[in-house]
C-alpha positions as a Python dict, from the first residue, in 0.01 Angstrom:
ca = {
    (1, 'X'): (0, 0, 0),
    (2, 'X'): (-322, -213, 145),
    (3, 'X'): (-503, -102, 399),
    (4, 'X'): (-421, -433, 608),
    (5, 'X'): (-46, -272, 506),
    (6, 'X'): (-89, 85, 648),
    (7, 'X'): (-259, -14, 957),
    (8, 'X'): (16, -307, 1051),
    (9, 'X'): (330, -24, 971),
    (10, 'X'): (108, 244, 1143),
    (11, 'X'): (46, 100, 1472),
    (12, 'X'): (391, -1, 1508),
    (13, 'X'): (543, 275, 1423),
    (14, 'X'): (312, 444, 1680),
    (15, 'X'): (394, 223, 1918),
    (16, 'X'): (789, 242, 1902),
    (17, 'X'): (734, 639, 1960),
    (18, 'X'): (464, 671, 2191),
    (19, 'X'): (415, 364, 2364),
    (20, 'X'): (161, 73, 2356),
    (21, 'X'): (-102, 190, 2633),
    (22, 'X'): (-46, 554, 2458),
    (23, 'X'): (-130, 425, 2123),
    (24, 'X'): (-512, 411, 2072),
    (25, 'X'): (-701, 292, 1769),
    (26, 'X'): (-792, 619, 1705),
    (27, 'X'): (-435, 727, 1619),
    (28, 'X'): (-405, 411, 1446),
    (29, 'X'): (-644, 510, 1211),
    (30, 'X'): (-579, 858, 1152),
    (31, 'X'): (-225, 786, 1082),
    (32, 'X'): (-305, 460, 884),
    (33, 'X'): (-585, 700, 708),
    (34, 'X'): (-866, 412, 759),
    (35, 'X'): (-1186, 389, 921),
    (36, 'X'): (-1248, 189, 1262),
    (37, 'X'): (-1436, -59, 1022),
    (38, 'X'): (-1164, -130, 801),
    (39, 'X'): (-925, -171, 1096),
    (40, 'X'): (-1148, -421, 1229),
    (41, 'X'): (-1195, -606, 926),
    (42, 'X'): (-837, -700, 936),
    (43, 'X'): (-715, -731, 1324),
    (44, 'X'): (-933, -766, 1631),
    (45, 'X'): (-682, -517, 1889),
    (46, 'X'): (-401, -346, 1896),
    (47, 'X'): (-221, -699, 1993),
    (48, 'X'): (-349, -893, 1754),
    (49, 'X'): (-123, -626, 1575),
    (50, 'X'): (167, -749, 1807),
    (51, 'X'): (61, -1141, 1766),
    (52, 'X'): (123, -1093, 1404),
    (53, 'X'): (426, -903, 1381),
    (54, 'X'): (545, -1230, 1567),
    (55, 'X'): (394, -1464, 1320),
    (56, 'X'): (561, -1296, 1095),
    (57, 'X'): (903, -1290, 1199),
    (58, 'X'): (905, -1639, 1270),
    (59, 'X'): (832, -1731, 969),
    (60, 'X'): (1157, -1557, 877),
    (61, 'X'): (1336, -1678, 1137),
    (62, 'X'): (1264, -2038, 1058),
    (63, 'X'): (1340, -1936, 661),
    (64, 'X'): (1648, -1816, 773),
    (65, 'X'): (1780, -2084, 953),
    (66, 'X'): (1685, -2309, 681),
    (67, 'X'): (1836, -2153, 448),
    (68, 'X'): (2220, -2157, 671),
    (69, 'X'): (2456, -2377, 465),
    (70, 'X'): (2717, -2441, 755),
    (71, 'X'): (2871, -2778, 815),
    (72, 'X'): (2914, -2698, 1195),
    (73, 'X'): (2565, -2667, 1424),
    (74, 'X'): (2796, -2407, 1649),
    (75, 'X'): (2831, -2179, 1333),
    (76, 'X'): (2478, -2156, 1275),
    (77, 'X'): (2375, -2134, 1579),
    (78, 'X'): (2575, -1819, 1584),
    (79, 'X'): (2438, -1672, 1246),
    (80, 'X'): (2133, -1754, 1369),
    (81, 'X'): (2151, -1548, 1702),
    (82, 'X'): (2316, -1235, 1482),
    (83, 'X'): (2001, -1245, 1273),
    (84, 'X'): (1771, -1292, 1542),
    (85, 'X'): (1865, -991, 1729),
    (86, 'X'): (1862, -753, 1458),
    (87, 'X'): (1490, -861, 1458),
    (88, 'X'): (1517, -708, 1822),
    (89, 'X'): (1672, -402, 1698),
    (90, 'X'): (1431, -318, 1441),
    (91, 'X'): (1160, -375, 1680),
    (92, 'X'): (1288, -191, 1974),
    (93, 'X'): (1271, -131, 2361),
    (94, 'X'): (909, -12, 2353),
    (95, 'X'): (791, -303, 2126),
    (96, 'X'): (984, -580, 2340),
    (97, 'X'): (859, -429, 2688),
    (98, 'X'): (449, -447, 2527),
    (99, 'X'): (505, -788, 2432),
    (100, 'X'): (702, -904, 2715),
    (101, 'X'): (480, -727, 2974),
    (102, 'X'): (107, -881, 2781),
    (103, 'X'): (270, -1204, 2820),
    (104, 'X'): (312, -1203, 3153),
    (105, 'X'): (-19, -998, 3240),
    (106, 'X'): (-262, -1199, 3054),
    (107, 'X'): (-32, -1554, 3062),
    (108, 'X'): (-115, -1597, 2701),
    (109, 'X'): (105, -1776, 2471),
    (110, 'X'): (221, -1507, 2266),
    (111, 'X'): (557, -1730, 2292),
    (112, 'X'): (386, -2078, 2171),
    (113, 'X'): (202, -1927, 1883),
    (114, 'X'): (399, -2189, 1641),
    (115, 'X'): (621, -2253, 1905),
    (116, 'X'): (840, -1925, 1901),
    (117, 'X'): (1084, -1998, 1666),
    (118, 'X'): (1383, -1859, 1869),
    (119, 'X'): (1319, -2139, 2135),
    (120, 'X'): (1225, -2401, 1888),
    (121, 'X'): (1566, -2327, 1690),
    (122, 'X'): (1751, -2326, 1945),
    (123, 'X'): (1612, -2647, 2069),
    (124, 'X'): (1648, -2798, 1728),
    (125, 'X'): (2006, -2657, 1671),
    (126, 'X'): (2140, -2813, 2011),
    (127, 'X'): (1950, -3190, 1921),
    (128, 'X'): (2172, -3181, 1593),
    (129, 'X'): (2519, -3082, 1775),
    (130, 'X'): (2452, -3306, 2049),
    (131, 'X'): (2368, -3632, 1802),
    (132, 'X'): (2725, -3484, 1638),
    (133, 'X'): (2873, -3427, 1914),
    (134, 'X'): (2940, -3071, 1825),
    (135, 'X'): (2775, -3003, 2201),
    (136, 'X'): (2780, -3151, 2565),
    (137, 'X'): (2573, -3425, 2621),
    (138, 'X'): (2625, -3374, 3001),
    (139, 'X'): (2310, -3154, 3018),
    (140, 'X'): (1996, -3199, 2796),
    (141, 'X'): (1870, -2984, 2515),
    (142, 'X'): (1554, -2846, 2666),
    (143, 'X'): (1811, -2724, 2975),
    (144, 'X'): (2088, -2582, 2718),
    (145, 'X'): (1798, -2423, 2554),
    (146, 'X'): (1643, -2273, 2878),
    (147, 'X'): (2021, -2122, 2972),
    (148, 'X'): (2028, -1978, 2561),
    (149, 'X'): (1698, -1853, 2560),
    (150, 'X'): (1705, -1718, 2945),
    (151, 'X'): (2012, -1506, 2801),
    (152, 'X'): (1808, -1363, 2543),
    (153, 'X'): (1486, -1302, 2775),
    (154, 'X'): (1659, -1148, 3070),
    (155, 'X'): (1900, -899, 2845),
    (156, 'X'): (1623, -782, 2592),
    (157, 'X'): (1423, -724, 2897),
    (158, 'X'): (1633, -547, 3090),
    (159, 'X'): (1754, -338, 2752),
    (160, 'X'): (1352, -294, 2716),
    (161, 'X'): (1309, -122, 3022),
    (162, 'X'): (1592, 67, 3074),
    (163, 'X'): (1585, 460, 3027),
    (164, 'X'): (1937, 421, 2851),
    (165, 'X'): (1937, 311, 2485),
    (166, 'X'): (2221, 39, 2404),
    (167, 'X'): (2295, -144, 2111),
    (168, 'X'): (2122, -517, 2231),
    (169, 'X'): (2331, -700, 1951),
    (170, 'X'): (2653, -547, 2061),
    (171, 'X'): (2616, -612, 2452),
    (172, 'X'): (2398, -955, 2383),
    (173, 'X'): (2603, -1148, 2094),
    (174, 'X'): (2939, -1163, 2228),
    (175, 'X'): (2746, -1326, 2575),
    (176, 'X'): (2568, -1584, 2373),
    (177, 'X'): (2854, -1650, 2165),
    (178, 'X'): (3051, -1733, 2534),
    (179, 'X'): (2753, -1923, 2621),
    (180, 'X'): (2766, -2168, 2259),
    (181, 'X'): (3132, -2218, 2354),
    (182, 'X'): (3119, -2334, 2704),
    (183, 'X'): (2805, -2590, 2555),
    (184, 'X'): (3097, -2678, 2278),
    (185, 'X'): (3260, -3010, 2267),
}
């Protein structure tokens, strides 16, 4: 494994267990089994870390949806979602809270960088059932999207901060998958 390799799966892993402020680049390192130089040759902070674990997935995400062969914009929309929050799954509470909580600390755009995929899909998804009338044209697709992705926000944050785990596909899919049906022509 690279070094650019160890540090990425070390700090996350760190990160899930102990928590982002409790993570420092010191235990990066060690566990990682790098210098502070050769961290610093390949990410400037612990959330650059974070910025490119997002990168990352959507570049899947948007492979993914690509890649969907269904006729009906309602179907993939749905395959979609069930991908998308195993994403949330793998990453877990502690991972969701940092990323959530820099976001709205520092007002960056950790959720423009390429135009978070899960909002841009969603967007995208609703344009194409609307134009085929799969979806309501009553509303537009930035709101349908908003009401989607405001699903997704408020339930992975409250499952982020809450001190009992839960199973965020199980309790969020079958809520999104009420919310694609009442959009649903």
């Amino acid at each position: 494994m690279i070094a650019k390799e160890k540090i990425y799966t070390a700090a996350l892993s760190l990160i899930s267990k102990k928590g982002y402020d409790q993570t420092t680049l010191i235990d990066i390192c060690k566990e990682a089994e790098i210098g502070k130089g050769t961290f610093y040759h390949y990410f400037k902070s612990k959330m650059d870390i974070l910025i490119t674990y997002i990168k990352d997935e959507s570049t899947d995400l948007f492979d993914f949806y690509n890649s969907l062969t269904e006729t009906s914009c309602r179907e993939k929309l749905r395959k979609y979602l069930d991908y998308q929050l195993d994403y949330y799954k793998k990453k877990g509470p502690e991972i969701i809270r940092t990323i959530y909580s820099s976001e709205i600390k520092s007002g960056s755009d950790i959720f423009r960088i390429g135009e978070f995929a899960t909002i841009r899909l969603i967007e995208k998804n609703i344009n194409q059932g609307q134009a085929e009338g799969e979806y309501i044209t009553s509303q537009s697709s930035k709101l349908l999207t908003k009401m989607l992705w405001g699903l997704i926000f408020y339930s992975t944050t409250e499952w982020s901060v809450t001190e009992e785990y839960y199973d965020i596909k199980e309790t969020l899919l079958p809520e999104l998958y009420k919310l694609i049906d009442l959009i649903s022509c």
